[in-house]
Coordinates of C-alpha atoms in Angstrom, one line a residue:
M16 CA 2.0 -154.3 94.5
R17 CA 2.9 -157.8 93.3
I18 CA 1.9 -161.4 93.5
H19 CA 4.6 -164.1 93.6
R20 CA 2.1 -167.0 93.6
Y21 CA -1.6 -167.5 93.2
G22 CA -3.9 -167.4 96.2
D23 CA -6.0 -165.3 98.5
A24 CA -5.5 -161.6 99.1
S25 CA -2.6 -162.2 101.4
V26 CA -0.4 -163.1 98.4
I27 CA -0.4 -159.4 97.4
R28 CA 3.0 -157.9 98.5
H29 CA 4.4 -154.5 98.6
D30 CA 7.8 -154.8 96.9
E31 CA 10.6 -152.4 96.3
I32 CA 12.0 -152.9 92.7
P33 CA 14.1 -150.8 90.3
R34 CA 12.4 -148.1 88.4
P35 CA 11.6 -149.6 84.9
V36 CA 13.3 -148.3 81.7
P37 CA 11.2 -147.9 78.5
G38 CA 12.3 -149.9 75.6
P39 CA 11.8 -149.1 71.9
G40 CA 8.2 -148.0 71.2
E41 CA 7.5 -147.5 74.9
V42 CA 7.1 -144.7 77.4
L43 CA 7.7 -144.5 81.2
I44 CA 4.6 -143.3 83.1
D45 CA 4.6 -141.6 86.5
V46 CA 1.5 -143.3 87.7
A47 CA -1.2 -141.0 89.1
A48 CA -3.5 -143.9 89.9
T49 CA -4.7 -147.4 88.9
S50 CA -8.1 -148.8 89.6
F51 CA -9.5 -152.0 91.0
N52 CA -11.4 -154.4 88.6
P53 CA -13.2 -157.5 89.9
S54 CA -11.4 -159.6 87.2
E55 CA -8.2 -159.0 89.1
I56 CA -9.5 -161.3 91.8
G57 CA -9.7 -164.2 89.3
L58 CA -6.3 -163.2 88.0
R59 CA -4.8 -163.3 91.5
R60 CA -6.4 -166.6 92.3
G61 CA -5.2 -168.2 89.1
L62 CA -8.7 -168.7 87.7
L63 CA -8.0 -166.9 84.4
R64 CA -4.8 -168.8 83.4
S65 CA -6.6 -170.1 80.3
V66 CA -7.1 -166.5 79.2
F67 CA -4.2 -164.5 80.8
Q68 CA -0.8 -166.1 81.2
L69 CA 1.1 -164.4 83.9
D70 CA 4.9 -164.3 84.4
L71 CA 5.3 -164.4 88.2
P72 CA 6.1 -162.3 90.1
C73 CA 3.5 -160.1 88.5
T74 CA 2.6 -156.4 89.3
L75 CA -1.1 -155.9 89.4
G76 CA -3.1 -153.0 88.0
G77 CA -4.5 -153.2 84.5
D78 CA -5.8 -149.5 84.3
V79 CA -3.3 -146.7 84.3
A80 CA -3.5 -142.9 84.4
G81 CA -0.4 -140.9 84.6
T82 CA 2.2 -138.6 83.1
V83 CA 4.9 -139.5 80.6
V84 CA 8.3 -138.9 82.1
E85 CA 10.6 -140.7 79.7
V86 CA 10.3 -141.8 76.0
G87 CA 11.8 -144.8 74.4
G88 CA 13.3 -145.0 71.0
G89 CA 11.1 -144.5 68.0
V90 CA 8.2 -142.9 69.9
R91 CA 6.9 -139.9 68.1
S92 CA 3.2 -139.9 69.2
L93 CA 3.9 -138.9 72.9
A94 CA 6.3 -136.6 74.7
V95 CA 7.5 -136.0 78.2
G96 CA 4.7 -134.2 80.1
D97 CA 1.8 -135.8 78.2
R98 CA -1.1 -137.0 80.4
V99 CA -2.2 -140.4 79.3
I100 CA -4.5 -143.3 80.2
G101 CA -4.6 -146.9 79.0
L102 CA -5.3 -150.6 79.5
L103 CA -2.1 -152.5 80.2
S104 CA -1.6 -156.1 79.0
G105 CA 0.1 -159.0 80.6
G106 CA -1.7 -158.8 83.9
G107 CA -1.2 -155.1 84.4
G108 CA 1.7 -153.3 86.0
A109 CA 0.2 -150.0 87.0
A110 CA -0.1 -150.9 90.8
A111 CA 3.2 -149.1 91.2
E112 CA 4.8 -145.7 91.2
Y113 CA 6.1 -146.1 87.6
V114 CA 5.2 -148.4 84.7
T115 CA 6.3 -148.7 81.1
A116 CA 3.7 -149.1 78.3
A117 CA 3.7 -149.3 74.6
A118 CA 3.0 -145.8 73.3
D119 CA 0.5 -147.0 70.8
T120 CA -1.7 -148.5 73.5
L121 CA -2.3 -145.1 75.3
V122 CA -4.5 -142.2 74.6
A123 CA -4.7 -138.6 75.9
A124 CA -6.4 -138.4 79.3
P125 CA -9.6 -136.5 79.7
A126 CA -9.0 -132.8 80.4
T127 CA -12.0 -132.2 82.5
V128 CA -11.5 -134.6 85.4
P129 CA -8.6 -135.1 87.8
L130 CA -5.9 -137.3 86.2
A131 CA -6.1 -139.9 89.0
H132 CA -9.9 -140.3 88.5
A133 CA -9.3 -141.1 84.8
A134 CA -7.8 -144.4 85.9
A135 CA -11.4 -145.6 86.4
L136 CA -12.1 -145.4 82.6
P137 CA -10.0 -147.9 80.5
I138 CA -11.0 -151.5 81.4
A139 CA -14.6 -150.8 82.7
G140 CA -15.3 -148.2 80.0
L141 CA -14.0 -150.4 77.2
T142 CA -16.0 -153.4 78.4
A143 CA -19.2 -151.3 78.5
W144 CA -18.5 -149.7 75.1
Q145 CA -17.9 -153.0 73.4
A146 CA -20.9 -154.6 75.1
V147 CA -23.3 -151.8 74.2
F148 CA -22.2 -150.8 70.7
E149 CA -20.2 -153.7 69.3
H150 CA -21.9 -156.8 70.6
A151 CA -25.4 -155.7 71.5
G152 CA -25.7 -152.9 68.8
V153 CA -28.0 -150.9 71.0
T154 CA -30.1 -148.4 69.1
S155 CA -32.6 -145.7 70.0
G156 CA -35.9 -146.8 71.4
Q157 CA -34.7 -150.3 72.5
R158 CA -35.4 -151.6 76.0
V159 CA -32.1 -152.5 77.6
L160 CA -31.7 -154.4 80.9
V161 CA -28.3 -153.7 82.6
N162 CA -28.0 -156.6 85.0
G163 CA -25.5 -155.5 87.7
A164 CA -25.6 -151.7 87.2
G165 CA -24.0 -150.9 90.5
G166 CA -20.6 -152.1 89.5
G167 CA -17.9 -150.3 87.6
V168 CA -18.8 -151.7 84.2
G169 CA -22.5 -151.3 85.0
G170 CA -22.3 -147.6 85.6
F171 CA -20.7 -147.0 82.2
A172 CA -23.1 -149.4 80.5
V173 CA -26.1 -147.5 81.8
Q174 CA -24.7 -144.2 80.6
L175 CA -23.7 -145.6 77.1
A176 CA -27.1 -147.3 76.6
K177 CA -28.8 -144.1 77.5
Y178 CA -26.5 -142.1 75.2
A179 CA -27.6 -144.5 72.4
G180 CA -31.2 -143.6 73.1
A181 CA -32.4 -146.7 74.9
H182 CA -34.9 -147.1 77.7
V183 CA -32.6 -148.4 80.4
I184 CA -33.8 -150.8 83.1
A185 CA -31.1 -151.5 85.7
T186 CA -30.7 -154.0 88.6
A187 CA -29.1 -152.4 91.6
G188 CA -29.1 -152.8 95.4
P189 CA -30.3 -150.1 97.8
R190 CA -26.8 -148.6 98.2
S191 CA -26.4 -148.2 94.5
T192 CA -29.9 -147.1 93.5
E193 CA -29.5 -143.3 93.8
T194 CA -26.2 -143.4 91.8
V195 CA -27.6 -145.6 89.0
L196 CA -30.6 -143.3 88.6
R197 CA -28.3 -140.3 88.5
L198 CA -26.3 -142.0 85.7
G199 CA -29.4 -142.3 83.6
A200 CA -31.4 -145.4 84.4
D201 CA -35.1 -145.1 83.7
Q202 CA -36.2 -147.9 86.0
I203 CA -34.5 -149.7 88.9
V204 CA -35.1 -153.3 89.9
D205 CA -33.9 -154.0 93.4
Y206 CA -32.4 -157.4 93.0
T207 CA -32.4 -157.9 96.8
T208 CA -36.2 -158.0 97.0
T209 CA -37.6 -158.6 93.5
P210 CA -36.9 -161.5 91.1
L211 CA -36.1 -160.3 87.5
A212 CA -39.0 -162.3 86.1
D213 CA -41.4 -160.4 88.3
A214 CA -40.0 -157.0 87.6
L215 CA -40.4 -156.7 83.9
D216 CA -43.9 -156.0 82.4
E217 CA -42.7 -157.0 78.9
P218 CA -39.6 -158.6 77.3
V219 CA -36.5 -156.5 76.6
D220 CA -34.5 -156.2 73.4
V221 CA -31.1 -156.5 75.1
I222 CA -29.7 -157.8 78.4
L223 CA -26.2 -156.7 79.3
N224 CA -25.3 -159.3 81.9
L225 CA -22.6 -158.2 84.3
V226 CA -23.2 -160.7 87.1
A227 CA -22.9 -164.5 87.4
I228 CA -26.5 -165.4 86.4
G229 CA -27.1 -168.3 84.0
A230 CA -29.1 -168.5 80.8
E231 CA -32.1 -170.1 82.3
T232 CA -32.9 -166.9 84.1
L233 CA -32.1 -164.5 81.3
I234 CA -33.3 -166.0 78.0
P235 CA -37.0 -165.9 78.9
L236 CA -36.7 -162.1 79.5
V237 CA -35.6 -161.3 76.0
R238 CA -37.9 -160.9 73.0
P239 CA -37.4 -163.0 69.9
G240 CA -34.6 -161.5 67.9
G241 CA -33.0 -159.9 71.0
V242 CA -29.6 -160.5 72.4
V243 CA -27.9 -161.3 75.7
V244 CA -24.4 -160.0 76.1
S245 CA -22.5 -161.4 79.1
I246 CA -19.1 -160.5 80.5
T247 CA -19.3 -163.0 83.3
V248 CA -20.6 -166.6 82.7
P249 CA -21.1 -167.7 79.1
V250 CA -24.8 -167.7 78.2
T251 CA -25.8 -170.7 76.0
T252 CA -29.1 -170.6 74.2
P253 CA -31.1 -173.7 73.4
A254 CA -31.0 -175.1 69.9
G255 CA -33.4 -173.1 67.7
S256 CA -33.7 -170.2 70.2
P257 CA -34.7 -166.9 68.6
V258 CA -32.4 -165.1 71.1
T259 CA -28.7 -164.5 70.4
A260 CA -26.1 -165.0 73.2
V261 CA -22.7 -163.4 73.3
H262 CA -19.9 -163.8 75.8
F263 CA -16.7 -161.7 75.4
V264 CA -13.6 -160.4 77.1
A265 CA -12.9 -156.7 76.4
R266 CA -9.9 -155.9 74.2
N267 CA -7.7 -152.8 74.2
D268 CA -9.0 -150.6 71.4
T269 CA -7.6 -147.1 71.5
S270 CA -10.3 -145.7 69.1
H271 CA -12.9 -146.8 71.6
L272 CA -11.0 -145.4 74.5
A273 CA -10.5 -142.1 72.8
A274 CA -14.2 -141.9 72.0
L275 CA -14.9 -142.5 75.7
V276 CA -12.5 -139.7 76.6
K277 CA -14.4 -137.4 74.3
L278 CA -17.7 -138.3 76.0
V279 CA -16.2 -137.6 79.4
D280 CA -14.9 -134.2 78.3
A281 CA -18.3 -133.4 76.7
G282 CA -20.1 -134.2 80.0
A283 CA -22.0 -137.1 78.4
V284 CA -20.2 -139.8 80.5
H285 CA -19.4 -139.4 84.2
L286 CA -16.9 -141.3 86.3
D287 CA -18.5 -143.0 89.3
I288 CA -15.6 -143.0 91.8
S289 CA -16.8 -144.6 95.0
A290 CA -13.4 -144.3 96.8
S291 CA -9.8 -143.3 96.5
R292 CA -7.5 -145.5 98.5
P293 CA -3.7 -145.7 98.9
L294 CA -2.0 -148.2 96.7
A295 CA -0.8 -150.0 99.8
D296 CA -4.5 -150.9 100.6
L297 CA -4.8 -153.1 97.5
A298 CA -5.1 -156.3 99.4
S299 CA -7.8 -154.8 101.6
V300 CA -9.7 -153.7 98.5
H301 CA -9.6 -157.2 97.2
R302 CA -11.0 -158.5 100.5
D303 CA -13.8 -155.9 100.5
A304 CA -14.7 -156.8 96.9
E305 CA -14.8 -160.5 97.7
S306 CA -17.2 -159.7 100.6
A307 CA -19.4 -157.6 98.4
R308 CA -18.5 -154.4 100.2
T309 CA -17.6 -152.3 97.2
R310 CA -19.5 -150.4 94.5
G311 CA -18.7 -148.2 91.6
K312 CA -15.0 -147.7 90.8
I313 CA -12.2 -147.6 93.4
I314 CA -9.0 -145.9 92.4
L315 CA -5.6 -146.6 94.0
V316 CA -3.1 -143.9 94.3
P317 CA 0.7 -144.6 94.8

């Protein structure tokens, strides 16, 4: 599934192209699934050109789960038959039957979940991991607000903050509430009926901001010395503010991804798969997401 130009969901095309060949240091993966990430909408529309430079036509799909079927020269870490997952650079490439990837960017897939389901983990999981542990430094006993817990990143953020020992407050709409509670949230704020400022009885230590809400709403909700970590809009604090603000884009870190796999296999982190769709439905998934008709993680199977 490729785009030849930037635009709305109609620019996503189903193309027949030759099966790729792995180069030195690469492997060829028989794709079990990729997954949809909201950032792909910005990529498709050309809004992220300052961050991600695409060579058009570009095959979408940044998450990959699949089986190694061919090994390029110099690869010793992987063998044919290995089940792997990873985050692909350069706009993706996993929205296809086969994709090549650098062997050192992949890790062994979880053993306890279907391989296709594991495609939900790399981008959303890495984003949540780095938000919780690297940028927020969440520790036991802290009060953490996950703003946007019903999305793919939000589900992982709730679980990881809870794993760190935090008291987790999560914003979620009615269709996500039951799932977010099951994933470990201690308190739900229904953002469709209750303003955040009215929902908190005391400031929080950390806000993990996963939706497009600005600083003027978030900063007053954080105690002095606390932190706001945003993966959407940058959050700028006023001069002299006692609150730290961080905006970041997740990077591919195989040590983090391998740690997430261990948590999945240990039963400490669960994959919230809301739907499994045929890869040919990718444009429709984009339209659903732009109309706010999706939740959790959607996997796409060739």
